[in-house]
PDB file of C-alpha atoms and ligand atoms in Angstrom:
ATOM      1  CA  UNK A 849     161.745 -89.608 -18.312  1.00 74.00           C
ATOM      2  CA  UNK A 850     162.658 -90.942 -14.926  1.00 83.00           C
ATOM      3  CA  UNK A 851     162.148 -94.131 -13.147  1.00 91.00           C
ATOM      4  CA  UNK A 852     161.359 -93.870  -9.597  1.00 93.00           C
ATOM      5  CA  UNK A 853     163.163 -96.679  -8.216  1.00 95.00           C
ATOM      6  CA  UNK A 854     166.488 -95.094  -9.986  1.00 96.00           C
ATOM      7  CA  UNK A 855     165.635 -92.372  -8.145  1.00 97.00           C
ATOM      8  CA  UNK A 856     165.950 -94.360  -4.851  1.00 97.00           C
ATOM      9  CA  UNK A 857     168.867 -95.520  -5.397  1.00 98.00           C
ATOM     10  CA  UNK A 858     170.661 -92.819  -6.494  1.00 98.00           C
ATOM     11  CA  UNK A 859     169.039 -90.702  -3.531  1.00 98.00           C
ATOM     12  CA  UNK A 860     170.137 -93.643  -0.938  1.00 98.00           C
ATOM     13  CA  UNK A 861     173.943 -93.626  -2.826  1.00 98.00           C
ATOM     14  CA  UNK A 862     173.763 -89.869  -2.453  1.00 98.00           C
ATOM     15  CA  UNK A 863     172.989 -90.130   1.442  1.00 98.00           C
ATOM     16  CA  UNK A 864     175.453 -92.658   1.886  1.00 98.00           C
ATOM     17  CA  UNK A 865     178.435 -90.851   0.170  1.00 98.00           C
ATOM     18  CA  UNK A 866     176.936 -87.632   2.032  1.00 98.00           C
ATOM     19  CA  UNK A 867     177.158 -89.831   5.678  1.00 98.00           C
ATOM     20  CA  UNK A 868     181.125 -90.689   4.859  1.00 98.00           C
ATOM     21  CA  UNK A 869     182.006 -87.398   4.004  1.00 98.00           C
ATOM     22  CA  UNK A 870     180.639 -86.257   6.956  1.00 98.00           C
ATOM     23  CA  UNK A 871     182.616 -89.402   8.691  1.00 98.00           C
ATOM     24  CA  UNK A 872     185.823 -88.304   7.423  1.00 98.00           C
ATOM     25  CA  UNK A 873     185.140 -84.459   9.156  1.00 98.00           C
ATOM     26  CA  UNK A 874     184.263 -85.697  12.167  1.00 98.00           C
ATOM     27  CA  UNK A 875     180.463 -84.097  11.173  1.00 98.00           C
ATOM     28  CA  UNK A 876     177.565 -85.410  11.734  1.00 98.00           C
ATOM     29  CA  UNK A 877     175.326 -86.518   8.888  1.00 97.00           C
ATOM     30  CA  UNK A 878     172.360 -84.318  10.756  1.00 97.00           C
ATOM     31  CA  UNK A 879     174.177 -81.299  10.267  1.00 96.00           C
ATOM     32  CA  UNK A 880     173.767 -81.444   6.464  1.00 98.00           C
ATOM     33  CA  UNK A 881     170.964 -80.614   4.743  1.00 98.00           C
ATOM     34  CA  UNK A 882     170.237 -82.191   1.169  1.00 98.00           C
ATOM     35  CA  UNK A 883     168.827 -79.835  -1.143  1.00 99.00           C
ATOM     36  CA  UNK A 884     167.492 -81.776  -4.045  1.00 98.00           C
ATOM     37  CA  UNK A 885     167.728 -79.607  -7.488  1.00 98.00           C
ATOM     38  CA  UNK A 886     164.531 -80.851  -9.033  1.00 98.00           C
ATOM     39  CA  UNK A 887     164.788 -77.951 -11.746  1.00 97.00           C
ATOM     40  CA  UNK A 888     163.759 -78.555 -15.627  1.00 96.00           C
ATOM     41  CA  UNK A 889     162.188 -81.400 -14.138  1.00 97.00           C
ATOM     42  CA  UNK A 890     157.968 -82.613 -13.664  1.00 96.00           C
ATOM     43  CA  UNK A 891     156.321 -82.148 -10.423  1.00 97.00           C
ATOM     44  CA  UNK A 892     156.038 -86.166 -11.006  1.00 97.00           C
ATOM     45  CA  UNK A 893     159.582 -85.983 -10.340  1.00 97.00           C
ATOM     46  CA  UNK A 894     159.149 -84.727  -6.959  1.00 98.00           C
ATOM     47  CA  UNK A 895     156.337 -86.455  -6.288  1.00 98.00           C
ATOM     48  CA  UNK A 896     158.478 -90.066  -6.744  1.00 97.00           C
ATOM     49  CA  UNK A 897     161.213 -87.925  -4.885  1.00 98.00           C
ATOM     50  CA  UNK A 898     159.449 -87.151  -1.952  1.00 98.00           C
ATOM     51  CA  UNK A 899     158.542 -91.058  -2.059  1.00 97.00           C
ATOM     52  CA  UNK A 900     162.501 -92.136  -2.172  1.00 98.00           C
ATOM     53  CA  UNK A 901     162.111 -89.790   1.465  1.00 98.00           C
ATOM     54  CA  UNK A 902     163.509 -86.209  -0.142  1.00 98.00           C
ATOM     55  CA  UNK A 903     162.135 -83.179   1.955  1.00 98.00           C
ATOM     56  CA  UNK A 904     164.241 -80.176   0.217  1.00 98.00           C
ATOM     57  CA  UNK A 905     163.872 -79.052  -3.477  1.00 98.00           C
ATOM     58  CA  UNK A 906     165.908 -76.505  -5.233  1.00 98.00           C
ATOM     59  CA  UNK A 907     164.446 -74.541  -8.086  1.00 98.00           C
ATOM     60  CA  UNK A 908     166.337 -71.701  -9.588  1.00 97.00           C
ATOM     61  CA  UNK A 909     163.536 -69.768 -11.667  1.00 97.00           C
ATOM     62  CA  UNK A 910     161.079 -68.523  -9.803  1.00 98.00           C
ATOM     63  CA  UNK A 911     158.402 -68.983 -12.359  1.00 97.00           C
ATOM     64  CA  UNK A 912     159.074 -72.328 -12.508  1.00 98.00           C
ATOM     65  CA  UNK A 913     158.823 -72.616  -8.861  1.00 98.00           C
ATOM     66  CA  UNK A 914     155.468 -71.358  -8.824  1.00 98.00           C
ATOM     67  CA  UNK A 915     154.345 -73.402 -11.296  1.00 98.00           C
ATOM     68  CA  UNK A 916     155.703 -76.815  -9.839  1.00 98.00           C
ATOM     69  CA  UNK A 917     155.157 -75.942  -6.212  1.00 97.00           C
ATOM     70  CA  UNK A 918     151.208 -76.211  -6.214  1.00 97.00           C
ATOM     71  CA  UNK A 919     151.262 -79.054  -9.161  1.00 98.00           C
ATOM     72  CA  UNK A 920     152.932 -81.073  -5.974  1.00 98.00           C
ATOM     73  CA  UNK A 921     151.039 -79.875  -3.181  1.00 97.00           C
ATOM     74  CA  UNK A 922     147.735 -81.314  -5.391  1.00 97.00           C
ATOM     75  CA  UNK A 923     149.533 -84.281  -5.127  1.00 98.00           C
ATOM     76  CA  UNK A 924     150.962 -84.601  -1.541  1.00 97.00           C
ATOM     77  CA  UNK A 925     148.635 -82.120   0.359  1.00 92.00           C
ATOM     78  CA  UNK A 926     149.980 -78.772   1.706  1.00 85.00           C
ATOM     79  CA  UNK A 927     151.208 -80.336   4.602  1.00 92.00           C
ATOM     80  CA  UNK A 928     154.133 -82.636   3.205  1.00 96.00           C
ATOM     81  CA  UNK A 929     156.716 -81.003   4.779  1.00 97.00           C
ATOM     82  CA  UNK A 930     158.589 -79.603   2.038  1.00 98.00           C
ATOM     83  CA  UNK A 931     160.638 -76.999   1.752  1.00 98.00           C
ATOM     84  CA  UNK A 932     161.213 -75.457  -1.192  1.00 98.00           C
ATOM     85  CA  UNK A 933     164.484 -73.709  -1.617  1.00 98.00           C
ATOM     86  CA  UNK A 934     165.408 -70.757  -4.732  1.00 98.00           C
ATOM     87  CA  UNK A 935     168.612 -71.368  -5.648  1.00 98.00           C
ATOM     88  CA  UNK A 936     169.227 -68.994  -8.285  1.00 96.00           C
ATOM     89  CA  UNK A 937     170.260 -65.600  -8.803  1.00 95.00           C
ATOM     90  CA  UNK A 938     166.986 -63.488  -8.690  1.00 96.00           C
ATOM     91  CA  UNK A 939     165.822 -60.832 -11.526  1.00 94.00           C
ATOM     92  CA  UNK A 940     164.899 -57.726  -9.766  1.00 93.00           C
ATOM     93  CA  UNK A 941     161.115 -58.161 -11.766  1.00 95.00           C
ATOM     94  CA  UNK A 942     161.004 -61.467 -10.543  1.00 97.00           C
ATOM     95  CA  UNK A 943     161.266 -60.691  -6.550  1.00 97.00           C
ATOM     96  CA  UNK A 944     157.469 -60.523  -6.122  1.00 97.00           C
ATOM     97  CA  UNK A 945     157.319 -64.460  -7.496  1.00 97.00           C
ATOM     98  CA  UNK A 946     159.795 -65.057  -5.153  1.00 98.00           C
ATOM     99  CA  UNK A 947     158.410 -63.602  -2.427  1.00 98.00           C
ATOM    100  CA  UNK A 948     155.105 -65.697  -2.717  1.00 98.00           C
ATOM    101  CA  UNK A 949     156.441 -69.026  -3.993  1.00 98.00           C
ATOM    102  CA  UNK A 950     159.987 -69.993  -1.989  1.00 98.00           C
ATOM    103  CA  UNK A 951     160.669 -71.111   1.548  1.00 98.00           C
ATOM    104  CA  UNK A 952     164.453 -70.226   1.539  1.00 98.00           C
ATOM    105  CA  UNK A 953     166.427 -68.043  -0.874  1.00 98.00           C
ATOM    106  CA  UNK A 954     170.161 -69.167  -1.629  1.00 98.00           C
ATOM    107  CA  UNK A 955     171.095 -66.270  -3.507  1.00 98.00           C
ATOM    108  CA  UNK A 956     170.824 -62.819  -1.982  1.00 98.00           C
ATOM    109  CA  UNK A 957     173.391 -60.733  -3.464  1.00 95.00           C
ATOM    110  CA  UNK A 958     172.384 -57.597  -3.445  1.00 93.00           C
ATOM    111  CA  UNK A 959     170.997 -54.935  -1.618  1.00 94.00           C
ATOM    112  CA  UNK A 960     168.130 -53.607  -3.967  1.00 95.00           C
ATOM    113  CA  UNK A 961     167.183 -57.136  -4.661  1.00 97.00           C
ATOM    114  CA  UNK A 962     166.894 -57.630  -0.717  1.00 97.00           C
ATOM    115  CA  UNK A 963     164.866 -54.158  -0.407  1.00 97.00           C
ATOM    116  CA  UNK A 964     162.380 -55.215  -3.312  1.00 98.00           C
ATOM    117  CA  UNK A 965     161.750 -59.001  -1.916  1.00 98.00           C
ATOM    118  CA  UNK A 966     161.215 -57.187   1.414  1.00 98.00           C
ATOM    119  CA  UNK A 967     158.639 -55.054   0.351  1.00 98.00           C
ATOM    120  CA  UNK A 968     157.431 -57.966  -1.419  1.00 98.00           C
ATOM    121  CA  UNK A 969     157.080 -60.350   1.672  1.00 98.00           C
ATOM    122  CA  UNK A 970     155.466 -57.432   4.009  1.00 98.00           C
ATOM    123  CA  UNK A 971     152.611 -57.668   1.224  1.00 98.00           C
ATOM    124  CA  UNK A 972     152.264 -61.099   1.069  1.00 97.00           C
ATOM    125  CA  UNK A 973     152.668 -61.760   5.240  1.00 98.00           C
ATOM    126  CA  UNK A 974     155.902 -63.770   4.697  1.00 98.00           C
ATOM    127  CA  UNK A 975     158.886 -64.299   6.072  1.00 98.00           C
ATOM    128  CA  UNK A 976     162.006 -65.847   3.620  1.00 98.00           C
ATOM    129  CA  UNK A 977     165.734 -67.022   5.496  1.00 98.00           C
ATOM    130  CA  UNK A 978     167.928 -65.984   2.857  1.00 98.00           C
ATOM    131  CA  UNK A 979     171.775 -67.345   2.405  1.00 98.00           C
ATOM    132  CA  UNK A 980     174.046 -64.330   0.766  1.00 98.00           C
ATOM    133  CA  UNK A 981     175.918 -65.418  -2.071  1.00 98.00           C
ATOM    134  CA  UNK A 982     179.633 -64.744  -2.131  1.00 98.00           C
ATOM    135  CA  UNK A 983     181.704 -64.607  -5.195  1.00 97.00           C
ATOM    136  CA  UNK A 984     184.818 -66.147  -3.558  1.00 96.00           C
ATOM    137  CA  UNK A 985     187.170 -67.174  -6.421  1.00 93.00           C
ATOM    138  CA  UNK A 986     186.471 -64.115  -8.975  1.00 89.00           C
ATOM    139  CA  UNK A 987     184.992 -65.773 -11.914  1.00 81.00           C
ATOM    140  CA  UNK A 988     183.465 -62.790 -13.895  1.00 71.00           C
ATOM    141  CA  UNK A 989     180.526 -65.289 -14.884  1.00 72.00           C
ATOM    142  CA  UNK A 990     179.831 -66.283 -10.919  1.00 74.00           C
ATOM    143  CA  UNK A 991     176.938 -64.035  -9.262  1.00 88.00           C
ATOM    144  CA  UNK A 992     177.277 -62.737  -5.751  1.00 95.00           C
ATOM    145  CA  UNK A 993     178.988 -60.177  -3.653  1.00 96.00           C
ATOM    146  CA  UNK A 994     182.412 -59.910  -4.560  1.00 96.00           C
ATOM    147  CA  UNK A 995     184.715 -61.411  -1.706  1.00 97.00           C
ATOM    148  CA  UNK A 996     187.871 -62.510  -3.306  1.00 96.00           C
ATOM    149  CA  UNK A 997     190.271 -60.921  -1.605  1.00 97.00           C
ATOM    150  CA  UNK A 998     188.179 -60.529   1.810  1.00 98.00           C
ATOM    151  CA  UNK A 999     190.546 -61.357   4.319  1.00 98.00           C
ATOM    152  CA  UNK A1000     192.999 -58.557   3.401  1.00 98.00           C
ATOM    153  CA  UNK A1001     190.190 -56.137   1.984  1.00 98.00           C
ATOM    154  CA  UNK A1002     188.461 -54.481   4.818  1.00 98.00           C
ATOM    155  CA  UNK A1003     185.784 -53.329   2.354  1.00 98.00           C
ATOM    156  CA  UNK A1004     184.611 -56.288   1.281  1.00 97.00           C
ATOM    157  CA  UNK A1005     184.505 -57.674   4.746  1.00 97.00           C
ATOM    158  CA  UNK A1006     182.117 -54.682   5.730  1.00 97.00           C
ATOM    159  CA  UNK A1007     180.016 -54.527   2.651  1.00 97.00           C
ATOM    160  CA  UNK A1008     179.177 -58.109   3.685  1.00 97.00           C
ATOM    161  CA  UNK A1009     178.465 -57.086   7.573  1.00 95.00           C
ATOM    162  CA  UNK A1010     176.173 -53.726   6.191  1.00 95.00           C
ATOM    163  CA  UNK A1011     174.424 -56.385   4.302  1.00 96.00           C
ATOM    164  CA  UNK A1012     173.613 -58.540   7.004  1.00 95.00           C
ATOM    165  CA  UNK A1013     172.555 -56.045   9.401  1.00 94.00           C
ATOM    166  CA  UNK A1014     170.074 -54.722   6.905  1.00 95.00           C
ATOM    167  CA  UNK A1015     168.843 -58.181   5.961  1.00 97.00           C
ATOM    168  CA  UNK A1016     168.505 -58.850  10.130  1.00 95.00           C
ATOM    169  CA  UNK A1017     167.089 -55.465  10.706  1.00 95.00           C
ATOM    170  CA  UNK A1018     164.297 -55.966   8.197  1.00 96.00           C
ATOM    171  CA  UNK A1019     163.140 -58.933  10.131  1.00 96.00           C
ATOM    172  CA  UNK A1020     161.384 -60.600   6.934  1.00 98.00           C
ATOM    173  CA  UNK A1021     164.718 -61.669   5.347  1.00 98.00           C
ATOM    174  CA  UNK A1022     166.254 -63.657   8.260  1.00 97.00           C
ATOM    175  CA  UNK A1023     169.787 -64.120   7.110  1.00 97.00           C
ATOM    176  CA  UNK A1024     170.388 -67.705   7.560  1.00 97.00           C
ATOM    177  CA  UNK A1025     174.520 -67.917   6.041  1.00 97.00           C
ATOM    178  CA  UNK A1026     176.434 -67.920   3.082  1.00 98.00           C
ATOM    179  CA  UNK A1027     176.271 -69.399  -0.052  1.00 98.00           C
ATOM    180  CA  UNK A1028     178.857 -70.026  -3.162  1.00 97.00           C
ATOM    181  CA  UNK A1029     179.421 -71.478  -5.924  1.00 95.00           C
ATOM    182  CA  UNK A1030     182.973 -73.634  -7.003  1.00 93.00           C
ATOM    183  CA  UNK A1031     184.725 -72.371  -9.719  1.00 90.00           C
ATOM    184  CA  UNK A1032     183.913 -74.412 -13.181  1.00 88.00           C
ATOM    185  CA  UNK A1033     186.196 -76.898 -14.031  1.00 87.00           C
ATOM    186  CA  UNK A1034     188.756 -76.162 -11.551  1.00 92.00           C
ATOM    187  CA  UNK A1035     190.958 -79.382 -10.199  1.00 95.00           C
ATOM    188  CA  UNK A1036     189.910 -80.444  -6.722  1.00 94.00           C
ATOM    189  CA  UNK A1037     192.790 -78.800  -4.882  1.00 96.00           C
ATOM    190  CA  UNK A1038     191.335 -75.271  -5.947  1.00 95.00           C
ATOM    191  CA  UNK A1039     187.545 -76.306  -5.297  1.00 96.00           C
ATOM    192  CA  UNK A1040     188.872 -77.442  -1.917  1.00 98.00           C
ATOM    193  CA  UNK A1041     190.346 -73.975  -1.246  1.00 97.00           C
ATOM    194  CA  UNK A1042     187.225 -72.403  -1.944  1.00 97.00           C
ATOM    195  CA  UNK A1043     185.024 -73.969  -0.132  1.00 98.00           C
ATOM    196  CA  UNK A1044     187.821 -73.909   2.814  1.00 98.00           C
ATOM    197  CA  UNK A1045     187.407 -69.714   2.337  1.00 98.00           C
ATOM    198  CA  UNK A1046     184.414 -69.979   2.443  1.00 98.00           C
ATOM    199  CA  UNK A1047     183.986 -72.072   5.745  1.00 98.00           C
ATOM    200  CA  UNK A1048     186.389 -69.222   7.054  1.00 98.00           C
ATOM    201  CA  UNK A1049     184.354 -66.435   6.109  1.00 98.00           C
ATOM    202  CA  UNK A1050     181.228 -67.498   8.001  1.00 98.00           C
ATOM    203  CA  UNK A1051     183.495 -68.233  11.390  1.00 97.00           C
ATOM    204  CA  UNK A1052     184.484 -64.756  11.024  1.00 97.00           C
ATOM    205  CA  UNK A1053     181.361 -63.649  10.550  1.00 96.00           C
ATOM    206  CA  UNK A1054     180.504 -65.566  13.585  1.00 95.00           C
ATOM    207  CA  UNK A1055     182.875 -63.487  15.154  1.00 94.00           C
ATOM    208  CA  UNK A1056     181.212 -59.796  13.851  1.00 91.00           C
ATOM    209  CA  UNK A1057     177.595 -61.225  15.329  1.00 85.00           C
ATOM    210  CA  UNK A1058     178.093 -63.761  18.440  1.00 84.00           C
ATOM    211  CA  UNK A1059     174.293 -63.660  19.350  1.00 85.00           C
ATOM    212  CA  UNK A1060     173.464 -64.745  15.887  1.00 84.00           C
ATOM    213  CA  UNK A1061     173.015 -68.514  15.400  1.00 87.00           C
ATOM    214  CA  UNK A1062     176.237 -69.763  13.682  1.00 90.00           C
ATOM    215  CA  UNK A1063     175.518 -69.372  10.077  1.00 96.00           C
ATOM    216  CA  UNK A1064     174.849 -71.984   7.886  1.00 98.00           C
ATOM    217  CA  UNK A1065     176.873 -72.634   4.198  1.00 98.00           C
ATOM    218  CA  UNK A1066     175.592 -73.637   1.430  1.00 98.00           C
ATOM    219  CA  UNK A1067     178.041 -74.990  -1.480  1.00 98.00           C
ATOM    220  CA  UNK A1068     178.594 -78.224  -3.048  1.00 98.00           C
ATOM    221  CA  UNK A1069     176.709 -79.742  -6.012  1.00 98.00           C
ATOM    222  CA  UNK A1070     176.967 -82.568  -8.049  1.00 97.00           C
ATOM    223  CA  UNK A1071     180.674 -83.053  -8.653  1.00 96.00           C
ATOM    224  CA  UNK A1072     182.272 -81.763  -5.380  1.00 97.00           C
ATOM    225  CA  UNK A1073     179.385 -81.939  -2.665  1.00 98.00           C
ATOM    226  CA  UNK A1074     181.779 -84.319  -0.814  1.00 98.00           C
ATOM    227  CA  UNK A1075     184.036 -81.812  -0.942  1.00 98.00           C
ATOM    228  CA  UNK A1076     182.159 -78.831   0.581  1.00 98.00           C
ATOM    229  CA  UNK A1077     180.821 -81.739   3.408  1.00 98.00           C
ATOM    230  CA  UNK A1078     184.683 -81.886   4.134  1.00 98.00           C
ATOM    231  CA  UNK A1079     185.293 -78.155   4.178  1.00 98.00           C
ATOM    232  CA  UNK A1080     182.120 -77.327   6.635  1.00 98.00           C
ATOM    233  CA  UNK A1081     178.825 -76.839   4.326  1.00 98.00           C
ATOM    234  CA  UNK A1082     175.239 -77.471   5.825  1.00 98.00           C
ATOM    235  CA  UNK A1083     173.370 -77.568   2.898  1.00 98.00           C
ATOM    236  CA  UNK A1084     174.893 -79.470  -0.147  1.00 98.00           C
ATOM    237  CA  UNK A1085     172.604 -78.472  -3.587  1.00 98.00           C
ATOM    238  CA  UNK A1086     172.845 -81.755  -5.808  1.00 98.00           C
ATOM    239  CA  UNK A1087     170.590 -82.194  -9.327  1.00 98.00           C
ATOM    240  CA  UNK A1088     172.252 -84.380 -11.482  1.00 97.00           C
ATOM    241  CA  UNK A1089     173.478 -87.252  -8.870  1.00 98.00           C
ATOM    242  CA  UNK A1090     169.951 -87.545  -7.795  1.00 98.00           C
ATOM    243  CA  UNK A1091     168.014 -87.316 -11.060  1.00 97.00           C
ATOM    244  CA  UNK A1092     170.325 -87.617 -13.956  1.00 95.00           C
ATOM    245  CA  UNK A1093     171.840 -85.085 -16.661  1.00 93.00           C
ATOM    246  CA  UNK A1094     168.908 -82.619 -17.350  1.00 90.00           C
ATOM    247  CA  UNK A1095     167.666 -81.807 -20.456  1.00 76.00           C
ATOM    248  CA  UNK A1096     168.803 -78.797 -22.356  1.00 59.00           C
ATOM    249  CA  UNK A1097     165.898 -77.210 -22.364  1.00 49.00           C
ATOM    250  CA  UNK A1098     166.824 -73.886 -20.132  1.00 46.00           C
TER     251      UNK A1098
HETATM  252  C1  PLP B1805     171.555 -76.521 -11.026  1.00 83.29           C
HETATM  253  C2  PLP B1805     172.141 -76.009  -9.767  1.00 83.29           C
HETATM  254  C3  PLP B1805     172.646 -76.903  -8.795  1.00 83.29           C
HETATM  255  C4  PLP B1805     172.692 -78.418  -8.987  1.00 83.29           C
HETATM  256  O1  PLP B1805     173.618 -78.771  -9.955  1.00 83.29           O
HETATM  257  P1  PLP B1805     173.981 -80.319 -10.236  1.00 83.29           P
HETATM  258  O2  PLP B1805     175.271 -80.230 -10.932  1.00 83.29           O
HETATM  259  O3  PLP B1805     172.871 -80.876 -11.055  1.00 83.29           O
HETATM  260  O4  PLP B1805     174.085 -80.992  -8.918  1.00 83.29           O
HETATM  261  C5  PLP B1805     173.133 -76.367  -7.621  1.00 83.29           C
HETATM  262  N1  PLP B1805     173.135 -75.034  -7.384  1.00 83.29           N
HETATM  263  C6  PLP B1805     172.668 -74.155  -8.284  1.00 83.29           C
HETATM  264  C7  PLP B1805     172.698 -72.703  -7.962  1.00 83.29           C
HETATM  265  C8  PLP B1805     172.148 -74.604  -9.491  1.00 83.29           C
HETATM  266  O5  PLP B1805     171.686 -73.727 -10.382  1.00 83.29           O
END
């Protein structure tokens, strides 16, 4: 259950701790796009979400997605404004749900994955920004492309360009930035360094395409969004602060 007024609270406490950390980077709060993680939760959820002045939800199933995201439109109308963002790694079967159902994808990591959704948004007339993931710190149980040791290894570094190109060149899949995840459980220092990498990694891909907008980062959840605000990300991806601990029912 949730109680929307809770939910106000928590989502103006969330802006406000979002503001300083922006404060103490000399960032504006503008800049920083707040992805609320409504998964495993009701479209009633969003619905009181949208009241307490949310715009962004994260999902990271697609079928769950496109279950919720008409359940809400019935609600709101299909011009509320929302954007609804896939957070999670993507199933090769499950690209065609995708395709139809999100507005931005967080977690491109692969090639075939980008060729399928492709195919899949020609068919449907879309067009989806995607973030890449990166797998900066190694963690054999983190998705993405593996960049943990890109700034000596060359091959990383061009794996990452080859995938951008494509993703550019096939004009449905706008690539939008980088996305990653923190290490679990890791002490702040080490979270910090991350995130710092990963800040890096998108100036020097900056660099590789200088007529490309300057891409956009997307880390920080719950427990070290304040963090990532410090270190340079542009969308932050927080659940639990909003909405409390989720049920374990995934
Ligand atoms: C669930 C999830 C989040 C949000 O996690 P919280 O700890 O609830 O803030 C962010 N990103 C991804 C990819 C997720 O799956």
């Amino acid at each position: 259950m949730f109680d929307p007024q809770r939910i106000r609270e928590r989502a103006d406490e969330v802006r406000g701790r979002i503001a300083a950390a922006a404060a103490r980077a000399g960032r504006s709060p503008d800049e920083i796009t707040l992805v609320a993680v409504s998964k495993t939760w009701p479209a009633e959820l969003v619905v009181a979400a949208y009241g307490a002045g949310l715009r962004h939800f994260g999902e990271n199933r697609p079928e769950e997605l496109a279950a919720k995201r008409p359940l809400v439109e019935a609600a709101l109308g299909p011009n509320s404004g929302i954007t609804w963002h896939l957070i999670g790694t993507l199933q090769s079967r499950k690209t065609e749900l995708a395709a139809a159902s999100a507005d931005v994808f967080h977690a491109l990591d692969r090639e075939k994955i980008a060729r399928r959704l492709a195919a899949d948004l020609r068919a449907a007339g879309r067009v989806l920004p995607v973030f890449v993931e990166v797998n900066l710190s190694g963690e054999a149980s983190k998705s993405g492309l593996m960049m943990t040791h890109w700034e000596e290894d060359a091959t990383q570094r061009a794996a990452l360009r080859t995938l951008m190109i494509a993703l550019q060149a096939s004009a449905v899949l706008p690539p939008v930035g980088l996305m990653t995840m923190a290490p679990w459980d890791a002490p702040p220092d080490d979270i910090r360094a991350v995130f710092r990498r990963g800040r890096l990694l998108a100036e020097w891909l900056a660099g590789e395409r200088p007529d490309a907008p300057r891409p956009a980062l997307s880390m920080g959840m719950t427990d070290d969004y304040e963090i990532a605000i410090e270190e340079g990300a542009t969308h932050v991806r927080v659940g639990r602060a909003l909405f409390g601990e989720r049920e374990a029912k995934l």
